[in-house]
Amino acid sequence: MQTTSSQPQDAARHRRSLSLRQTLLLGAGLAILLPALMLAYFQIVSRLDDQINLRVRAPMQQYADVLSRGVAVAIWNVDRGVATELVDAVMRNPDVVSVTVTDEYKEVFVRKQVVPLPEGQILKEERDVIYNGSRVGRLVVELTAGRIQREFMIDLYKLAASLVAQVSISFAVIWWLFDRRMMRPLRSLQRGALQLARGELDQPIAMERNDEIGELAVSMESMRTDLAKLIAERDAKTAALQNELAERLRAEQALGLSQAKFAAIFDASPVALSVSRRGKEITLLDVNKAWVKLFGRERADVLGASGEAINLYRSTDDRTRLLTMLQAQHDVSGFVTTMQSNDGKTDILCEISGRVITIDDEALLILAWEDITAKAKYEENILQLNASLEKRVDERTRELSGALESLTAAQSELVRTEKLSALGSLVAGIAHELNTPIGNSLTVASTLQDQTADFGEHMAKGLTKSRLEQFVNNIREGATILMSGLRQAAELVSSFKQVAVDQSSVNRRVFRLSDTVHEILLTLGPGLRKTRHAVHSNVPAEVFLESYPGPFGQVLTNLINNAVLHAFGEDQAGNIYLEASPMDEAWIQFTVRDDGRGIPPANIARVFDPFFTTKLGQGGSGLGLNIVYNLVTKTLGGSIRVDSPPGKGACFTLRLPRIAPASDA
């Protein structure tokens, strides 16, 4: 009874007791706080006394000594003015509360007092006033320690605040250390102990520490592994016993059902099966319904007989070969032979598979018989059909090859026509552009010729200085105009020649990208000036390519012509922007962007397809962008993509290598 009643009391005491963290923190807090409070108290009291003695009592004694000597003469001479001046000098000290001087008859000689009296402790110092060895009066000086006490209280508040901060920081650090170094590891160990108590032994108790808690964790982990090993061994033995018991039960049940199951499965199998005894003679022990149906023989008539006796094989040689294979290999697969029905009139093409097994020291031969007569006929028909199909496929392949060659030739002719058309437009534009500077030069030359003839006539009649100067000025001005026109024509011819040479051949060379773009724009200038559109080029001069300027020129020409043809409306003045920027040491990016109406989303994926155009019969062949795609991806070794945000035109972005791959052309 005592033991039973003491258990609730122990449990109640356990619930009322503090936790380890609370106990340690409370002890650490008291150990920090109590010494700090006691030390602070003694320091504060000692400091206050020292300050009062230093700043109040010592000055008060000095004032009393000085005044007692100073007022002695004033009292003897009954000179209140001098005494008052001395007292006023002392009263200038804010700590002085009152000064009282009385004569030998205890009547007030001089008295000064602060009104109202300040707060704080009042200290008093009294002196007898002695003159020539005789007592002539008495001096009382009172000072207050209020100012010192107020300053002390301020310092006290600061000290208290610093003490609180120090204790708080100490508590926080101790709390953090306890939590990190003790409580968390202990909680982790507690969780591990609970897992052990619940039998959860698959989770390791891992704690990499080199202190006592780490040693405890190692011990618990060792205990966990030992328990896991013991429990695993116990479970393994239990499982083995259960498996053995289950195996015995299954064996007993199987022994009772095996014969019935085998008979049912054997007889219900859709495959013709036979079981024979393999001894001196191969005799049939059993056949299933499928075998009886296949060969048209009654089961009772064939049991105990051999295949030869019941005249089952069309050729006895096939039977001999089958038995020889079984004797050598103990199994056979896919053996094809011709059997015969019961009446001997119908041939059955069978595929035989089987194996020799041993049961209770008795060799049994199990054979499966599959009628493949219809299958063989199907295979023969399929072979004939395949031969016919191969012939038809060859004929169709030849037709498609011819069509493909025709289509390829047509596409090549269209591409050549497209290039010739572009070249014709280019030549016409250059011819028109050359007409102006050459015409101007011809006019200037004829004018100079007339002026030279006129100058010759004037020379015969007599030449004046003014006439000579006029002739020289006219010659100089005409030469300037003539050189300008001829230089412009030469520049056009040079650019056209360079572009024509580049586009008529696939020559690889190092070229400045900005120069090539300038030459191409110069050749396209006559055609562009007939439109309301402007081309803006922003290509850095420091970008060089070791590539094929001809294919690049064709790409740029086709992209600009595509923008002029498709990007803008009839009355719209559009802009085409050419920009180039280095991507890294091996690649550059070149963009052709317009501010036109853009490309419909449904057409974005088809713009590079051959013969795709939205202006068939209106100047569009559908091959321009396909040529661009092939040149960029194959000849120039780069890539191209098109973006067309709604309302922002179309942008073709070319990613080109600085050094193009070698061309097979």
PDB file of C-alpha atoms in Angstrom, residues 263-275 285-295 297-299 367:
ATOM      1  CA  ALA A 263      -4.583 -34.060 -65.343  1.00  0.00           C
ATOM      2  CA  ALA A 264      -6.928 -31.083 -65.753  1.00  0.00           C
ATOM      3  CA  ILE A 265      -4.256 -28.796 -67.212  1.00  0.00           C
ATOM      4  CA  PHE A 266      -2.863 -31.511 -69.436  1.00  0.00           C
ATOM      5  CA  ASP A 267      -6.265 -32.441 -70.795  1.00  0.00           C
ATOM      6  CA  ALA A 268      -7.472 -28.802 -71.177  1.00  0.00           C
ATOM      7  CA  SER A 269      -4.349 -27.569 -72.975  1.00  0.00           C
ATOM      8  CA  PRO A 270      -5.126 -26.285 -76.498  1.00  0.00           C
ATOM      9  CA  VAL A 271      -1.749 -27.642 -77.623  1.00  0.00           C
ATOM     10  CA  ALA A 272      -1.598 -31.311 -78.523  1.00  0.00           C
ATOM     11  CA  LEU A 273       0.491 -33.022 -75.814  1.00  0.00           C
ATOM     12  CA  SER A 274       1.707 -36.557 -75.293  1.00  0.00           C
ATOM     13  CA  VAL A 275       3.613 -38.313 -72.512  1.00  0.00           C
ATOM     14  CA  LEU A 285       1.376 -43.167 -71.450  1.00  0.00           C
ATOM     15  CA  ASP A 286      -1.161 -40.401 -72.022  1.00  0.00           C
ATOM     16  CA  VAL A 287      -2.454 -37.938 -74.629  1.00  0.00           C
ATOM     17  CA  ASN A 288      -4.797 -34.973 -74.218  1.00  0.00           C
ATOM     18  CA  LYS A 289      -7.967 -34.021 -76.060  1.00  0.00           C
ATOM     19  CA  ALA A 290      -6.129 -31.710 -78.448  1.00  0.00           C
ATOM     20  CA  TRP A 291      -3.897 -34.621 -79.549  1.00  0.00           C
ATOM     21  CA  VAL A 292      -6.916 -36.876 -80.082  1.00  0.00           C
ATOM     22  CA  LYS A 293      -8.634 -34.157 -82.128  1.00  0.00           C
ATOM     23  CA  LEU A 294      -5.498 -33.457 -84.188  1.00  0.00           C
ATOM     24  CA  PHE A 295      -4.800 -37.044 -85.259  1.00  0.00           C
ATOM     25  CA  ARG A 297      -7.507 -41.369 -82.947  1.00  0.00           C
ATOM     26  CA  GLU A 298      -9.202 -42.592 -79.815  1.00  0.00           C
ATOM     27  CA  ARG A 299      -7.282 -42.208 -76.568  1.00  0.00           C
ATOM     28  CA  LEU A 367       6.129 -33.810 -76.672  1.00  0.00           C
TER      29      LEU A 367
END
